[in-house]
Amino acid sequence: SIGTGASSNATTSGTSLSGAITIPDTVDGYTVTSIGNSAFYQCSKITSLDLSGTQVTTIGSGAFFNCSGLASILNIPNSVTTIGGTTFYQCSSLTSITLPDSLTTIGIYAFNNCSSLTSLTIPNSVTTIG
């Protein structure tokens, strides 16, 4: 989704998108404020995600569902308040993630089947899980 009075959706679902992905802070002059539901669904060749410099507030449900190659998530900004359900479901290469202090909601099964996840610190700001 794109902020500033306009909204748009794009999906890369199941595509051959691969490697390190950097989410831009703007697209066509609009501020990027969210990553939509299922935006990168089954993009198993993505290896890392960088959100630095963005003003993203929401990472939608299933956004990175079954991105089995996703090993690192860099710089989740302090603007993120919501991580939707099944967002990182079956991200089996993900070993650790640092969640921002701005986070208040983590959806159901957000990190389910992340078999390599050994470090996840949930900030005190989270009031809703599931």
Coordinates of C-alpha atoms in Angstrom, one line a residue:
S1 CA 0.0 0.0 0.0
I2 CA 1.1 3.5 -0.6
G3 CA 0.2 6.4 1.8
T4 CA -0.6 10.1 1.2
G5 CA -4.2 9.7 0.1
A6 CA -3.5 7.1 -2.6
S7 CA -3.4 3.4 -2.3
S8 CA -2.0 0.7 -4.6
N9 CA -1.3 -3.0 -4.3
A10 CA 1.4 -5.1 -6.0
T11 CA 2.3 -8.7 -5.6
T12 CA 5.4 -10.7 -6.4
S13 CA 3.7 -13.9 -5.2
G14 CA 5.6 -17.0 -6.2
T15 CA 7.9 -15.2 -8.6
S16 CA 11.5 -15.8 -9.3
L17 CA 12.4 -12.7 -7.2
S18 CA 15.7 -13.6 -5.4
G19 CA 18.5 -12.4 -3.3
A20 CA 18.6 -9.3 -1.0
I21 CA 15.5 -7.2 -1.1
T22 CA 15.4 -3.6 0.0
I23 CA 12.0 -2.0 0.5
P24 CA 12.2 1.6 -0.8
D25 CA 11.0 4.5 1.3
T26 CA 9.0 5.9 -1.7
V27 CA 7.4 4.6 -4.9
D28 CA 6.5 7.0 -7.6
G29 CA 6.7 9.9 -5.1
Y30 CA 4.4 8.2 -2.5
T31 CA 5.6 7.2 0.9
V32 CA 5.6 3.4 1.5
T33 CA 3.6 2.8 4.7
S34 CA 2.9 -0.9 4.6
I35 CA 3.8 -4.2 3.0
G36 CA 0.6 -5.7 1.9
N37 CA -0.9 -9.1 2.6
S38 CA 0.9 -11.9 0.7
A39 CA 3.1 -9.3 -1.0
F40 CA 6.1 -11.7 -1.2
Y41 CA 4.1 -15.0 -0.7
Q42 CA 6.2 -18.1 -1.6
C43 CA 9.2 -16.1 -2.9
S44 CA 11.5 -18.8 -1.6
K45 CA 14.7 -17.3 -3.2
I46 CA 14.7 -14.1 -1.2
T47 CA 17.6 -14.2 1.2
S48 CA 17.4 -11.0 3.1
L49 CA 15.0 -8.1 3.7
D50 CA 16.1 -4.5 4.5
L51 CA 13.5 -2.0 5.8
S52 CA 15.9 0.7 6.8
G53 CA 14.9 4.2 5.9
T54 CA 11.2 3.3 5.5
Q55 CA 8.2 4.6 7.4
V56 CA 6.4 1.2 7.2
T57 CA 3.8 0.8 10.0
T58 CA 2.3 -2.5 9.0
I59 CA 3.7 -5.8 7.6
G60 CA 0.6 -7.6 6.3
S61 CA -0.6 -11.1 6.9
G62 CA 1.3 -13.7 4.9
A63 CA 3.6 -11.0 3.5
F64 CA 6.6 -13.4 3.6
F65 CA 4.7 -16.7 3.9
N66 CA 6.9 -19.6 2.8
C67 CA 9.9 -17.5 2.0
S68 CA 12.1 -20.4 3.0
G69 CA 15.4 -18.7 1.9
L70 CA 14.8 -15.6 4.0
A71 CA 17.7 -15.7 6.5
S72 CA 17.9 -12.2 7.7
I73 CA 15.6 -9.2 8.3
L74 CA 17.5 -6.0 8.7
N75 CA 16.5 -2.7 10.3
I76 CA 12.8 -3.1 11.1
P77 CA 12.0 0.6 11.6
N78 CA 10.5 1.9 14.9
S79 CA 7.4 2.9 12.9
V80 CA 6.2 -0.7 12.7
T81 CA 3.2 -1.3 15.0
T82 CA 1.7 -4.4 13.4
I83 CA 3.0 -7.7 12.1
G84 CA 0.0 -9.7 10.7
G85 CA -0.9 -13.3 11.0
T86 CA 1.3 -15.8 9.2
T87 CA 3.6 -13.0 8.1
F88 CA 6.8 -15.1 8.4
Y89 CA 5.2 -18.5 8.4
Q90 CA 7.6 -21.2 7.2
C91 CA 10.6 -18.9 6.8
S92 CA 12.7 -21.9 7.7
S93 CA 16.1 -20.1 7.2
L94 CA 15.4 -17.2 9.5
T95 CA 17.6 -17.5 12.6
S96 CA 16.9 -14.3 14.5
I97 CA 14.8 -11.2 14.4
T98 CA 14.8 -8.0 16.4
L99 CA 11.4 -6.4 16.8
P100 CA 11.1 -2.6 17.3
D101 CA 9.8 -1.1 20.5
S102 CA 6.9 0.5 18.5
L103 CA 5.4 -2.9 17.8
T104 CA 2.0 -3.4 19.5
T105 CA 0.4 -6.4 17.6
I106 CA 1.7 -9.7 16.4
G107 CA -0.8 -11.8 14.5
I108 CA -1.5 -15.5 14.9
Y109 CA 1.1 -17.8 13.6
A110 CA 3.4 -14.9 12.6
F111 CA 6.5 -17.0 13.1
N112 CA 5.1 -20.5 12.9
N113 CA 7.3 -23.2 11.4
C114 CA 10.4 -21.0 11.5
S115 CA 12.5 -24.0 12.4
S116 CA 15.8 -22.2 12.5
L117 CA 14.6 -19.3 14.6
T118 CA 16.7 -19.3 17.7
S119 CA 16.3 -15.7 18.9
L120 CA 13.2 -13.6 19.1
T121 CA 12.8 -10.8 21.6
I122 CA 9.2 -9.5 22.0
P123 CA 9.3 -5.9 23.2
N124 CA 7.2 -4.8 26.2
S125 CA 5.1 -2.6 23.9
V126 CA 3.3 -5.7 22.4
T127 CA -0.2 -5.8 23.8
T128 CA -1.7 -8.3 21.4
I129 CA -0.4 -11.7 20.2
G130 CA -2.6 -13.9 18.1

